[in-house]
mmCIF file of C-alpha atoms in Angstrom:
data_model
loop_
_atom_site.group_PDB
_atom_site.id
_atom_site.type_symbol
_atom_site.label_atom_id
_atom_site.label_comp_id
_atom_site.label_asym_id
_atom_site.label_seq_id
_atom_site.Cartn_x
_atom_site.Cartn_y
_atom_site.Cartn_z
ATOM 1 C CA MET B 1 -75.412 91.400 1.093
ATOM 2 C CA LYS B 2 -72.603 89.034 0.627
ATOM 3 C CA ARG B 3 -74.012 84.793 0.003
ATOM 4 C CA PRO B 4 -72.939 82.012 1.232
ATOM 5 C CA LEU B 5 -69.564 80.410 -0.495
ATOM 6 C CA LYS B 6 -70.735 77.684 -3.322
ATOM 7 C CA THR B 7 -69.555 75.847 0.071
ATOM 8 C CA THR B 8 -71.173 76.155 2.225
ATOM 9 C CA SER B 9 -74.996 76.235 2.860
ATOM 10 C CA ASP B 10 -77.361 79.201 2.003
ATOM 11 C CA LYS B 11 -78.071 81.377 5.350
ATOM 12 C CA SER B 12 -81.312 82.325 7.271
ATOM 13 C CA VAL B 13 -81.345 85.715 8.596
ATOM 14 C CA THR B 14 -83.887 87.255 11.120
ATOM 15 C CA LEU B 15 -84.322 90.969 10.652
ATOM 16 C CA THR B 16 -86.061 93.330 13.021
ATOM 17 C CA ALA B 17 -87.315 96.080 12.857
ATOM 18 C CA THR B 18 -87.417 98.945 14.792
ATOM 19 C CA ILE B 19 -90.902 101.292 14.209
ATOM 20 C CA LYS B 20 -90.749 104.910 16.072
ATOM 21 C CA LYS B 21 -92.305 107.610 17.032
ATOM 22 C CA GLY B 22 -91.871 110.038 20.029
ATOM 23 C CA ILE B 23 -91.622 107.544 23.018
ATOM 24 C CA SER B 24 -93.832 104.594 21.382
ATOM 25 C CA GLN B 25 -92.240 101.956 18.924
ATOM 26 C CA GLU B 26 -92.476 98.073 18.153
ATOM 27 C CA THR B 27 -90.773 96.201 16.731
ATOM 28 C CA LYS B 28 -91.509 93.329 12.831
ATOM 29 C CA GLU B 29 -89.036 90.825 12.282
ATOM 30 C CA PHE B 30 -88.831 89.644 9.221
ATOM 31 C CA THR B 31 -86.749 86.270 8.188
ATOM 32 C CA VAL B 32 -84.651 85.311 4.413
ATOM 33 C CA ASN B 33 -83.063 82.533 3.520
ATOM 34 C CA VAL B 34 -79.954 83.467 1.892
ATOM 35 C CA VAL B 35 -78.988 81.405 -0.588
ATOM 36 C CA LYS B 36 -75.104 80.948 -1.909
ATOM 37 C CA GLU B 37 -73.410 81.330 -4.744
ATOM 38 C CA THR B 38 -73.686 78.725 -7.669
ATOM 39 C CA THR B 39 -69.983 79.714 -8.575
ATOM 40 C CA PHE B 40 -66.729 79.417 -6.964
ATOM 41 C CA ASN B 41 -64.652 82.309 -5.997
ATOM 42 C CA GLU B 42 -60.932 82.515 -6.800
ATOM 43 C CA VAL B 43 -60.106 80.515 -2.729
ATOM 44 C CA GLU B 44 -62.931 77.541 -3.260
ATOM 45 C CA SER B 45 -62.126 77.264 -6.974
ATOM 46 C CA VAL B 46 -58.394 76.815 -6.137
ATOM 47 C CA SER B 47 -59.094 74.482 -2.942
ATOM 48 C CA VAL B 48 -61.327 72.815 -4.741
ATOM 49 C CA ASP B 49 -59.636 71.515 -7.768
ATOM 50 C CA LYS B 50 -57.012 70.704 -5.599
ATOM 51 C CA ALA B 51 -58.014 68.585 -3.566
ATOM 52 C CA ALA B 52 -59.705 66.498 -7.158
ATOM 53 C CA LEU B 53 -56.572 66.546 -8.627
ATOM 54 C CA ASP B 54 -55.534 63.207 -9.522
ATOM 55 C CA ILE B 55 -52.789 62.364 -11.722
ATOM 56 C CA VAL B 56 -53.636 59.454 -14.958
ATOM 57 C CA TYR B 57 -52.281 56.385 -15.466
ATOM 58 C CA LEU B 58 -52.550 53.827 -18.031
ATOM 59 C CA GLY B 59 -53.389 50.588 -18.495
ATOM 60 C CA THR B 60 -52.850 48.732 -14.825
ATOM 61 C CA ASP B 61 -50.105 50.857 -13.496
ATOM 62 C CA LYS B 62 -50.949 52.423 -10.138
ATOM 63 C CA ALA B 63 -47.933 55.579 -8.338
ATOM 64 C CA ALA B 64 -45.689 52.428 -6.631
ATOM 65 C CA SER B 65 -45.390 51.086 -10.304
ATOM 66 C CA VAL B 66 -45.564 53.981 -12.828
ATOM 67 C CA THR B 67 -44.291 51.875 -16.605
ATOM 68 C CA GLN B 68 -45.595 54.219 -19.097
ATOM 69 C CA SER B 69 -46.250 57.969 -19.594
ATOM 70 C CA LEU B 70 -49.318 59.678 -16.974
ATOM 71 C CA THR B 71 -51.385 61.933 -18.406
ATOM 72 C CA LEU B 72 -51.079 65.505 -16.273
ATOM 73 C CA VAL B 73 -54.277 67.278 -15.878
ATOM 74 C CA GLU B 74 -53.876 71.082 -17.320
ATOM 75 C CA ASN B 75 -57.406 73.029 -16.155
ATOM 76 C CA GLY B 76 -59.189 72.260 -13.168
ATOM 77 C CA THR B 77 -62.716 72.009 -13.309
ATOM 78 C CA ASN B 78 -63.238 75.636 -11.702
ATOM 79 C CA GLY B 79 -61.604 77.616 -15.012
ATOM 80 C CA THR B 80 -58.440 76.441 -12.761
ATOM 81 C CA ASN B 81 -54.639 75.899 -14.660
ATOM 82 C CA ILE B 82 -52.196 73.244 -14.013
ATOM 83 C CA ALA B 83 -48.507 73.500 -14.127
ATOM 84 C CA TRP B 84 -46.850 70.768 -13.172
ATOM 85 C CA THR B 85 -42.589 70.018 -12.077
ATOM 86 C CA SER B 86 -40.811 67.006 -12.323
ATOM 87 C CA SER B 87 -38.214 66.704 -9.689
ATOM 88 C CA ASP B 88 -37.063 64.372 -12.844
ATOM 89 C CA LEU B 89 -37.049 65.529 -16.055
ATOM 90 C CA THR B 90 -34.491 62.267 -17.521
ATOM 91 C CA VAL B 91 -37.150 59.850 -16.281
ATOM 92 C CA ILE B 92 -41.022 61.513 -16.191
ATOM 93 C CA ALA B 93 -41.087 64.648 -18.032
ATOM 94 C CA GLN B 94 -43.445 67.703 -17.459
ATOM 95 C CA ASN B 95 -46.066 67.113 -20.102
ATOM 96 C CA GLY B 96 -46.318 63.013 -18.231
ATOM 97 C CA GLN B 97 -43.467 61.410 -20.754
ATOM 98 C CA VAL B 98 -42.519 58.911 -19.093
ATOM 99 C CA THR B 99 -38.407 56.965 -20.014
ATOM 100 C CA ARG B 100 -38.252 54.021 -17.626
ATOM 101 C CA PRO B 101 -34.900 53.378 -16.007
ATOM 102 C CA LEU B 102 -31.917 50.926 -17.680
ATOM 103 C CA LYS B 103 -32.561 47.612 -16.670
ATOM 104 C CA THR B 104 -29.250 47.619 -15.717
ATOM 105 C CA ALA B 105 -30.713 50.366 -12.838
ATOM 106 C CA SER B 106 -32.711 50.378 -10.034
ATOM 107 C CA ASP B 107 -36.708 52.189 -9.924
ATOM 108 C CA LYS B 108 -37.051 55.821 -9.270
ATOM 109 C CA VAL B 109 -39.061 57.405 -7.158
ATOM 110 C CA VAL B 110 -40.062 61.014 -9.232
ATOM 111 C CA THR B 111 -41.513 64.218 -6.925
ATOM 112 C CA LEU B 112 -44.593 65.487 -9.938
ATOM 113 C CA THR B 113 -45.758 69.239 -7.791
ATOM 114 C CA ALA B 114 -48.464 70.426 -9.330
ATOM 115 C CA THR B 115 -49.587 74.490 -9.630
ATOM 116 C CA ILE B 116 -53.105 74.764 -8.795
ATOM 117 C CA LYS B 117 -54.063 78.101 -10.429
ATOM 118 C CA LYS B 118 -56.774 81.318 -10.362
ATOM 119 C CA GLY B 119 -56.117 84.804 -10.537
ATOM 120 C CA ASN B 120 -54.292 86.152 -7.613
ATOM 121 C CA THR B 121 -54.709 82.190 -6.360
ATOM 122 C CA GLN B 122 -53.488 79.535 -5.845
ATOM 123 C CA GLU B 123 -51.831 76.189 -4.222
ATOM 124 C CA THR B 124 -48.924 73.536 -4.719
ATOM 125 C CA LYS B 125 -50.169 69.266 -4.493
ATOM 126 C CA GLU B 126 -47.367 66.751 -4.548
ATOM 127 C CA PHE B 127 -47.274 63.621 -6.260
ATOM 128 C CA LYS B 128 -44.558 60.714 -5.436
ATOM 129 C CA VAL B 129 -44.969 57.984 -7.493
ATOM 130 C CA ASN B 130 -41.602 54.905 -8.391
ATOM 131 C CA VAL B 131 -41.000 54.714 -12.256
ATOM 132 C CA LEU B 132 -40.100 51.005 -13.145
ATOM 133 C CA LYS B 133 -36.319 50.278 -14.471
ATOM 134 C CA ASP B 134 -37.060 48.189 -17.944
ATOM 135 C CA THR B 135 -36.956 43.804 -18.031
ATOM 136 C CA THR B 136 -35.185 44.103 -21.538
ATOM 137 C CA PHE B 137 -32.027 46.023 -22.497
ATOM 138 C CA THR B 138 -31.593 48.138 -24.880
ATOM 139 C CA GLU B 139 -29.100 48.120 -27.408
ATOM 140 C CA LEU B 140 -26.525 49.950 -24.982
ATOM 141 C CA GLU B 141 -27.209 47.662 -22.104
ATOM 142 C CA SER B 142 -27.196 44.332 -24.622
ATOM 143 C CA VAL B 143 -23.740 44.824 -26.159
ATOM 144 C CA SER B 144 -22.523 46.718 -23.059
ATOM 145 C CA VAL B 145 -23.692 43.421 -20.332
ATOM 146 C CA ASP B 146 -22.586 40.780 -23.458
ATOM 147 C CA LYS B 147 -19.057 42.210 -23.474
ATOM 148 C CA ALA B 148 -18.614 41.437 -19.448
ATOM 149 C CA ALA B 149 -20.086 37.820 -20.029
ATOM 150 C CA LEU B 150 -17.936 36.920 -23.447
ATOM 151 C CA ASP B 151 -15.316 34.852 -22.320
ATOM 152 C CA ILE B 152 -13.438 31.416 -24.550
ATOM 153 C CA VAL B 153 -14.557 28.662 -23.474
ATOM 154 C CA TYR B 154 -11.921 25.798 -23.559
ATOM 155 C CA LEU B 155 -11.289 22.114 -23.875
ATOM 156 C CA GLY B 156 -10.683 19.755 -21.678
ATOM 157 C CA THR B 157 -7.540 21.660 -18.755
ATOM 158 C CA ASP B 158 -7.322 24.600 -21.356
ATOM 159 C CA LYS B 159 -6.909 27.925 -20.494
ATOM 160 C CA ALA B 160 -5.509 31.123 -22.458
ATOM 161 C CA ALA B 161 -2.519 30.462 -21.238
ATOM 162 C CA SER B 162 -1.842 27.241 -22.961
ATOM 163 C CA VAL B 163 -4.014 26.250 -25.355
ATOM 164 C CA THR B 164 -3.722 22.608 -26.774
ATOM 165 C CA GLN B 165 -6.390 21.753 -28.449
ATOM 166 C CA SER B 166 -8.988 23.378 -30.790
ATOM 167 C CA LEU B 167 -11.586 26.433 -29.049
ATOM 168 C CA THR B 168 -15.810 27.343 -28.653
ATOM 169 C CA LEU B 169 -15.797 30.913 -29.567
ATOM 170 C CA VAL B 170 -19.237 32.249 -29.323
ATOM 171 C CA GLU B 171 -21.228 33.480 -32.121
ATOM 172 C CA ASN B 172 -24.479 34.960 -30.616
ATOM 173 C CA GLY B 173 -24.706 36.923 -26.682
ATOM 174 C CA THR B 174 -27.611 35.795 -24.668
ATOM 175 C CA ASN B 175 -29.698 39.446 -25.143
ATOM 176 C CA GLY B 176 -29.052 39.563 -28.685
ATOM 177 C CA THR B 177 -26.363 40.722 -30.354
ATOM 178 C CA THR B 178 -24.153 38.484 -32.449
ATOM 179 C CA ILE B 179 -20.381 38.417 -31.987
ATOM 180 C CA THR B 180 -17.934 38.140 -34.552
ATOM 181 C CA TRP B 181 -13.646 36.711 -34.111
ATOM 182 C CA VAL B 182 -10.639 37.857 -35.902
ATOM 183 C CA SER B 183 -7.891 36.609 -35.207
ATOM 184 C CA SER B 184 -4.325 38.149 -35.496
ATOM 185 C CA GLN B 185 -2.248 35.137 -36.339
ATOM 186 C CA PRO B 186 -6.213 32.777 -38.234
ATOM 187 C CA THR B 187 -2.623 30.254 -39.037
ATOM 188 C CA VAL B 188 -3.016 28.953 -35.465
ATOM 189 C CA VAL B 189 -5.857 29.952 -34.936
ATOM 190 C CA ALA B 190 -9.264 30.938 -37.343
ATOM 191 C CA THR B 191 -12.017 32.344 -36.556
ATOM 192 C CA THR B 192 -14.071 28.876 -36.000
ATOM 193 C CA GLY B 193 -12.433 28.369 -33.031
ATOM 194 C CA MET B 194 -9.841 25.771 -34.861
ATOM 195 C CA VAL B 195 -6.218 25.328 -33.411
ATOM 196 C CA ASN B 196 -3.500 24.235 -35.319
ATOM 197 C CA ARG B 197 -0.759 24.094 -33.092
ATOM 198 C CA PRO B 198 3.021 25.330 -34.124
ATOM 199 C CA LEU B 199 5.170 22.251 -34.409
ATOM 200 C CA LYS B 200 7.530 20.371 -32.321
ATOM 201 C CA THR B 201 10.540 22.226 -33.881
ATOM 202 C CA SER B 202 8.897 26.300 -33.556
ATOM 203 C CA ASN B 203 7.429 27.246 -30.568
ATOM 204 C CA ASP B 204 4.213 28.682 -28.733
ATOM 205 C CA GLU B 205 2.359 30.875 -30.447
ATOM 206 C CA VAL B 206 0.253 34.393 -28.471
ATOM 207 C CA VAL B 207 -2.528 35.388 -30.929
ATOM 208 C CA THR B 208 -4.926 38.128 -30.472
ATOM 209 C CA LEU B 209 -8.664 37.067 -30.764
ATOM 210 C CA THR B 210 -10.869 40.635 -30.921
ATOM 211 C CA ALA B 211 -14.560 39.078 -30.760
ATOM 212 C CA THR B 212 -16.974 42.419 -32.672
ATOM 213 C CA ILE B 213 -20.196 41.860 -30.565
ATOM 214 C CA LYS B 214 -23.067 43.844 -32.129
ATOM 215 C CA LYS B 215 -26.798 44.677 -31.786
ATOM 216 C CA GLY B 216 -28.534 47.501 -34.384
ATOM 217 C CA ASN B 217 -26.444 50.637 -34.344
ATOM 218 C CA THR B 218 -23.855 49.224 -31.219
ATOM 219 C CA GLN B 219 -21.499 47.223 -31.147
ATOM 220 C CA GLU B 220 -17.679 47.042 -28.805
ATOM 221 C CA THR B 221 -15.112 44.908 -28.949
ATOM 222 C CA LYS B 222 -13.351 42.315 -26.498
ATOM 223 C CA GLU B 223 -9.886 41.361 -26.841
ATOM 224 C CA PHE B 224 -8.367 37.441 -25.662
ATOM 225 C CA LYS B 225 -4.881 36.619 -25.713
ATOM 226 C CA VAL B 226 -4.740 33.080 -25.431
ATOM 227 C CA ASN B 227 -1.299 31.042 -26.112
ATOM 228 C CA VAL B 228 -0.630 28.558 -28.153
ATOM 229 C CA LEU B 229 1.586 25.288 -27.128
ATOM 230 C CA LYS B 230 3.991 23.784 -29.871
ATOM 231 C CA GLU B 231 3.541 19.999 -30.501
ATOM 232 C CA THR B 232 5.187 17.807 -27.450
ATOM 233 C CA THR B 233 6.038 15.255 -30.938
ATOM 234 C CA PHE B 234 6.907 15.516 -34.280
ATOM 235 C CA SER B 235 4.846 16.227 -37.231
ATOM 236 C CA GLU B 236 5.406 13.621 -39.935
ATOM 237 C CA ALA B 237 7.469 16.193 -42.027
ATOM 238 C CA GLU B 238 9.342 16.786 -38.938
ATOM 239 C CA SER B 239 10.255 13.221 -37.874
ATOM 240 C CA VAL B 240 11.490 12.765 -41.839
ATOM 241 C CA SER B 241 13.708 16.512 -40.982
ATOM 242 C CA VAL B 242 15.282 15.439 -37.172
ATOM 243 C CA ASP B 243 15.681 11.457 -38.264
ATOM 244 C CA LYS B 244 17.255 13.112 -41.774
ATOM 245 C CA ALA B 245 19.512 15.148 -39.688
ATOM 246 C CA ALA B 246 20.316 12.848 -36.517
ATOM 247 C CA LEU B 247 21.329 8.896 -39.444
ATOM 248 C CA ASP B 248 24.802 8.431 -39.969
ATOM 249 C CA ILE B 249 26.806 5.137 -40.327
ATOM 250 C CA VAL B 250 27.809 2.963 -36.953
ATOM 251 C CA TYR B 251 31.101 2.278 -38.341
ATOM 252 C CA HIS B 252 33.497 -1.253 -36.559
ATOM 253 C CA GLY B 253 36.629 -0.237 -35.018
ATOM 254 C CA THR B 254 38.925 1.967 -35.880
ATOM 255 C CA ASP B 255 36.966 2.703 -39.617
ATOM 256 C CA LYS B 256 35.621 6.053 -40.726
ATOM 257 C CA ALA B 257 34.413 7.201 -44.124
ATOM 258 C CA VAL B 258 37.270 8.404 -45.751
ATOM 259 C CA SER B 259 39.186 4.506 -44.789
ATOM 260 C CA VAL B 260 36.844 1.657 -44.653
ATOM 261 C CA THR B 261 37.110 -2.328 -43.901
ATOM 262 C CA GLN B 262 34.877 -3.625 -41.708
ATOM 263 C CA ASP B 263 30.665 -4.373 -41.894
ATOM 264 C CA LEU B 264 28.652 -1.351 -41.817
ATOM 265 C CA THR B 265 26.098 -1.136 -39.535
ATOM 266 C CA LEU B 266 23.112 0.138 -41.592
ATOM 267 C CA LEU B 267 20.178 2.153 -38.701
ATOM 268 C CA THR B 268 16.704 1.008 -40.101
ATOM 269 C CA SER B 269 14.840 3.202 -38.262
ATOM 270 C CA GLY B 270 14.982 6.398 -36.371
ATOM 271 C CA THR B 271 14.142 7.691 -33.222
ATOM 272 C CA ASN B 272 11.572 9.223 -33.998
ATOM 273 C CA GLY B 273 9.259 6.019 -35.680
ATOM 274 C CA THR B 274 10.647 6.873 -39.280
ATOM 275 C CA ASN B 275 11.528 3.582 -41.366
ATOM 276 C CA ILE B 276 15.342 4.095 -42.919
ATOM 277 C CA SER B 277 16.012 1.397 -45.751
ATOM 278 C CA TRP B 278 19.379 1.699 -47.790
ATOM 279 C CA VAL B 279 20.771 1.621 -51.164
ATOM 280 C CA SER B 280 24.197 1.793 -52.318
ATOM 281 C CA SER B 281 25.761 3.011 -55.340
ATOM 282 C CA ASP B 282 28.235 -0.256 -56.346
ATOM 283 C CA SER B 283 27.462 -4.292 -55.028
ATOM 284 C CA THR B 284 30.674 -4.325 -52.598
ATOM 285 C CA VAL B 285 28.451 -2.935 -49.596
ATOM 286 C CA ASN B 286 25.381 -4.971 -49.082
ATOM 287 C CA ALA B 287 22.737 -2.513 -49.127
ATOM 288 C CA LEU B 288 20.523 -4.411 -46.867
ATOM 289 C CA THR B 289 22.836 -6.266 -44.343
ATOM 290 C CA GLY B 290 25.947 -3.487 -44.436
ATOM 291 C CA LYS B 291 28.107 -6.492 -45.313
ATOM 292 C CA VAL B 292 31.333 -5.211 -46.708
ATOM 293 C CA THR B 293 33.737 -6.490 -49.290
ATOM 294 C CA ARG B 294 36.733 -5.190 -49.776
ATOM 295 C CA PRO B 295 38.736 -4.320 -52.882
ATOM 296 C CA ALA B 296 41.737 -6.775 -53.678
ATOM 297 C CA LYS B 297 45.143 -5.583 -52.269
ATOM 298 C CA THR B 298 46.202 -5.680 -56.241
ATOM 299 C CA ALA B 299 42.848 -2.999 -56.685
ATOM 300 C CA ALA B 300 42.419 0.418 -55.719
ATOM 301 C CA ASP B 301 40.464 1.121 -52.349
ATOM 302 C CA LYS B 302 37.023 2.063 -53.612
ATOM 303 C CA LEU B 303 34.210 5.053 -52.846
ATOM 304 C CA ASP B 304 30.487 3.980 -52.972
ATOM 305 C CA THR B 305 28.594 6.099 -52.285
ATOM 306 C CA HIS B 306 24.927 5.198 -49.997
ATOM 307 C CA GLU B 307 22.041 6.886 -50.920
ATOM 308 C CA ILE B 308 18.910 6.464 -48.059
ATOM 309 C CA PHE B 309 15.803 6.458 -47.627
ATOM 310 C CA VAL B 310 13.753 7.334 -45.145
ATOM 311 C CA PRO B 311 10.434 7.433 -45.974
ATOM 312 C CA PHE B 312 7.507 7.241 -43.622
ATOM 313 C CA VAL B 313 4.044 8.120 -45.553
ATOM 314 C CA PRO B 314 3.407 10.631 -46.871
ATOM 315 C CA ILE B 315 6.705 12.284 -46.149
ATOM 316 C CA SER B 316 9.625 11.113 -47.037
ATOM 317 C CA GLY B 317 13.482 12.335 -47.745
ATOM 318 C CA ARG B 318 16.846 10.617 -49.059
ATOM 319 C CA VAL B 319 20.664 11.367 -48.161
ATOM 320 C CA ARG B 320 24.132 10.140 -48.548
ATOM 321 C CA PHE B 321 26.461 8.416 -47.672
ATOM 322 C CA CYS B 322 30.373 8.268 -49.879
ATOM 323 C CA VAL B 323 32.202 5.546 -48.186
ATOM 324 C CA THR B 324 35.808 4.360 -49.148
ATOM 325 C CA LEU B 325 37.018 1.105 -49.333
ATOM 326 C CA ALA B 326 39.808 -0.466 -48.967
ATOM 327 C CA ALA B 327 41.913 -2.203 -50.857
ATOM 328 C CA LEU B 328 42.973 -5.436 -48.607
ATOM 329 C CA SER B 329 46.441 -6.028 -47.017
ATOM 330 C CA VAL B 330 47.141 -9.341 -48.279
ATOM 331 C CA PRO B 331 46.294 -10.628 -52.422
ATOM 332 C CA LEU B 332 43.897 -12.885 -52.270
#
């Protein structure tokens, strides 16, 4: 006797007996109820467990939006064994462990295939799940994104090719990174961003600023080259130095330093805002007015030393001029 499968119903069967002897016979019917099996056979077990099989999601997760690891059942209720394979093991491992795509990537659809087996019978069942990308950056991503976004903040109309004012050097990225700076010429651009422009008598200066972007154990560097323009006006020291170099006594007529016969013009200010005062080694030349009193004809020519003082608070400089006063051509 073969009982109906557990997945079917009990079966009512009519048995008809024919009783015969010679030419005489009769029949007798019996109705019996064959009770279905109480356990599944292999085929049924696999089929039923396949139909019942589903993935167990955590929290509010579902197939369309997976953010946490999955529970992948390994045994069916009817004695089947269930093995799983993943189309992308980097996202969902065979044990259900989920590694979400990076925030900079895209969501990932993964196909999970379950093989339900009992004895020599097996079937497969597929599940497609959508693993959502992370909503926060990893350390590596944070550093990479903040590095890409990092720039120097210039003031006014300044730009990398023409820096005249101090720079704003960002110290923190938007994704939790810390940023430190190194300058190739800290006397021109300090690590705080403070700019000291080269003197007008010097040249523009190219400075390399290196930023180190770091989070946790991950860090990267990014370089910026800026051209710091020299000053367009002299500093106090330069003003004094330049005006000192340019300064001379103004002689009249054919006079020159070795043969002075007329009053001198002694400049009292330089072209770069300096004030000039004079000191004479001899009263024959008035240091305030340049008035010359020549020696008598009977006397000898006189060498007079003029020392000038060029004050420019707090910077000053001194220079000496020597002039020869020619004696008068006629007696007094």
